């Protein structure tokens, strides 16, 4: 199951000639909201201890539906086969 802990939906002003300061402020507010949500929902002590379990994979998009594409990759499937969540591959794929 994939959980969405935070959804950040903000309006960022367009970049207009001569008025880029509003756009930059909007980008900065968005990045501040992303970092605050990340720090609120991710325990960094646990993640640094479990760093060896992380995998770097390629996905065509950053949305949840791309998870199926990642799980269909044979290299990822082979690495996940000997874990507790290996049986979930059958359910997803």
PDB file of C-alpha atoms in Angstrom:
ATOM      1  CA  UNK A   1       0.000   0.000   0.000  1.00  0.00           C
ATOM      2  CA  UNK A   2       1.270   3.458  -0.850  1.00  0.00           C
ATOM      3  CA  UNK A   3       0.448   6.171   1.651  1.00  0.00           C
ATOM      4  CA  UNK A   4       0.225   9.845   0.813  1.00  0.00           C
ATOM      5  CA  UNK A   5       1.356  11.652   3.933  1.00  0.00           C
ATOM      6  CA  UNK A   6       1.196  15.182   2.552  1.00  0.00           C
ATOM      7  CA  UNK A   7      -0.206  16.785  -0.552  1.00  0.00           C
ATOM      8  CA  UNK A   8       1.266  20.148  -1.392  1.00  0.00           C
ATOM      9  CA  UNK A   9      -0.811  22.162  -3.822  1.00  0.00           C
ATOM     10  CA  UNK A  10       0.313  25.758  -4.177  1.00  0.00           C
ATOM     11  CA  UNK A  11      -0.114  28.506  -6.716  1.00  0.00           C
ATOM     12  CA  UNK A  12       3.177  29.788  -8.100  1.00  0.00           C
ATOM     13  CA  UNK A  13       2.985  33.069 -10.032  1.00  0.00           C
ATOM     14  CA  UNK A  14       4.175  32.989 -13.620  1.00  0.00           C
ATOM     15  CA  UNK A  15       7.552  34.326 -14.551  1.00  0.00           C
ATOM     16  CA  UNK A  16       6.951  37.665 -16.265  1.00  0.00           C
ATOM     17  CA  UNK A  17       9.458  39.993 -17.799  1.00  0.00           C
ATOM     18  CA  UNK A  18      10.689  42.335 -15.090  1.00  0.00           C
ATOM     19  CA  UNK A  19       8.577  40.730 -12.332  1.00  0.00           C
ATOM     20  CA  UNK A  20      10.460  37.554 -11.490  1.00  0.00           C
ATOM     21  CA  UNK A  21      10.601  38.283  -7.752  1.00  0.00           C
ATOM     22  CA  UNK A  22       7.030  37.021  -7.194  1.00  0.00           C
ATOM     23  CA  UNK A  23       7.845  33.814  -9.069  1.00  0.00           C
ATOM     24  CA  UNK A  24      10.997  33.289  -7.003  1.00  0.00           C
ATOM     25  CA  UNK A  25       9.060  33.891  -3.768  1.00  0.00           C
ATOM     26  CA  UNK A  26       6.446  31.374  -4.874  1.00  0.00           C
ATOM     27  CA  UNK A  27       9.113  28.773  -5.653  1.00  0.00           C
ATOM     28  CA  UNK A  28      10.752  29.414  -2.271  1.00  0.00           C
ATOM     29  CA  UNK A  29       7.414  29.023  -0.435  1.00  0.00           C
ATOM     30  CA  UNK A  30       6.787  25.747  -2.280  1.00  0.00           C
ATOM     31  CA  UNK A  31      10.239  24.378  -1.423  1.00  0.00           C
ATOM     32  CA  UNK A  32       9.795  25.423   2.216  1.00  0.00           C
ATOM     33  CA  UNK A  33       6.465  23.571   2.349  1.00  0.00           C
ATOM     34  CA  UNK A  34       8.024  20.452   0.789  1.00  0.00           C
ATOM     35  CA  UNK A  35      10.934  20.436   3.230  1.00  0.00           C
ATOM     36  CA  UNK A  36       8.635  21.022   6.226  1.00  0.00           C
ATOM     37  CA  UNK A  37       6.360  18.146   5.170  1.00  0.00           C
ATOM     38  CA  UNK A  38       9.359  15.886   4.589  1.00  0.00           C
ATOM     39  CA  UNK A  39      10.840  16.610   8.003  1.00  0.00           C
ATOM     40  CA  UNK A  40       7.426  16.199   9.676  1.00  0.00           C
ATOM     41  CA  UNK A  41       6.699  12.781   8.166  1.00  0.00           C
ATOM     42  CA  UNK A  42      10.129  11.148   7.778  1.00  0.00           C
ATOM     43  CA  UNK A  43      12.154  10.070  10.797  1.00  0.00           C
ATOM     44  CA  UNK A  44      15.718  10.681   9.632  1.00  0.00           C
ATOM     45  CA  UNK A  45      17.280   8.586  12.417  1.00  0.00           C
ATOM     46  CA  UNK A  46      15.525   5.448  11.202  1.00  0.00           C
ATOM     47  CA  UNK A  47      16.161   6.144   7.521  1.00  0.00           C
ATOM     48  CA  UNK A  48      19.901   6.563   8.009  1.00  0.00           C
ATOM     49  CA  UNK A  49      20.033   3.250   9.892  1.00  0.00           C
ATOM     50  CA  UNK A  50      18.136   1.485   7.083  1.00  0.00           C
ATOM     51  CA  UNK A  51      20.145   3.077   4.249  1.00  0.00           C
ATOM     52  CA  UNK A  52      21.360  -0.277   2.926  1.00  0.00           C
ATOM     53  CA  UNK A  53      17.790  -1.274   2.063  1.00  0.00           C
ATOM     54  CA  UNK A  54      17.208   1.644  -0.312  1.00  0.00           C
ATOM     55  CA  UNK A  55      17.216   1.085  -4.074  1.00  0.00           C
ATOM     56  CA  UNK A  56      17.754   3.646  -6.818  1.00  0.00           C
ATOM     57  CA  UNK A  57      15.559   2.886  -9.832  1.00  0.00           C
ATOM     58  CA  UNK A  58      14.278   4.693 -12.914  1.00  0.00           C
ATOM     59  CA  UNK A  59      10.680   5.719 -13.415  1.00  0.00           C
ATOM     60  CA  UNK A  60       9.022   7.557 -16.280  1.00  0.00           C
ATOM     61  CA  UNK A  61       7.104   9.810 -13.874  1.00  0.00           C
ATOM     62  CA  UNK A  62       6.970  10.720 -10.216  1.00  0.00           C
ATOM     63  CA  UNK A  63       3.378   9.663  -9.627  1.00  0.00           C
ATOM     64  CA  UNK A  64       2.044   6.595  -7.808  1.00  0.00           C
ATOM     65  CA  UNK A  65       1.004   4.799 -10.994  1.00  0.00           C
ATOM     66  CA  UNK A  66       4.680   4.580 -12.001  1.00  0.00           C
ATOM     67  CA  UNK A  67       5.236   2.177  -9.093  1.00  0.00           C
ATOM     68  CA  UNK A  68       3.871  -0.651 -11.235  1.00  0.00           C
ATOM     69  CA  UNK A  69       6.463   0.149 -13.910  1.00  0.00           C
ATOM     70  CA  UNK A  70       9.257   0.008 -11.336  1.00  0.00           C
ATOM     71  CA  UNK A  71       8.042  -3.292  -9.870  1.00  0.00           C
ATOM     72  CA  UNK A  72       7.923  -4.891 -13.341  1.00  0.00           C
ATOM     73  CA  UNK A  73      11.665  -4.289 -13.789  1.00  0.00           C
ATOM     74  CA  UNK A  74      13.449  -7.690 -13.538  1.00  0.00           C
ATOM     75  CA  UNK A  75      16.357  -6.280 -11.499  1.00  0.00           C
ATOM     76  CA  UNK A  76      14.001  -4.811  -8.910  1.00  0.00           C
ATOM     77  CA  UNK A  77      11.885  -7.968  -8.836  1.00  0.00           C
ATOM     78  CA  UNK A  78      14.972 -10.123  -8.251  1.00  0.00           C
ATOM     79  CA  UNK A  79      16.135  -7.940  -5.382  1.00  0.00           C
ATOM     80  CA  UNK A  80      12.692  -7.869  -3.761  1.00  0.00           C
ATOM     81  CA  UNK A  81      12.009 -11.589  -4.222  1.00  0.00           C
ATOM     82  CA  UNK A  82      13.906 -12.615  -1.088  1.00  0.00           C
ATOM     83  CA  UNK A  83      12.291 -10.012   1.183  1.00  0.00           C
ATOM     84  CA  UNK A  84       9.090 -10.006   3.209  1.00  0.00           C
ATOM     85  CA  UNK A  85       7.307  -7.970   0.530  1.00  0.00           C
ATOM     86  CA  UNK A  86       8.225 -10.338  -2.291  1.00  0.00           C
ATOM     87  CA  UNK A  87       4.729 -11.803  -2.340  1.00  0.00           C
ATOM     88  CA  UNK A  88       3.302  -8.343  -3.094  1.00  0.00           C
ATOM     89  CA  UNK A  89       5.001  -8.364  -6.482  1.00  0.00           C
ATOM     90  CA  UNK A  90       2.550 -11.010  -7.609  1.00  0.00           C
ATOM     91  CA  UNK A  91      -0.343  -8.815  -6.515  1.00  0.00           C
ATOM     92  CA  UNK A  92       0.935  -5.662  -8.219  1.00  0.00           C
ATOM     93  CA  UNK A  93       2.168  -7.155 -11.478  1.00  0.00           C
TER      94      UNK A  93
END
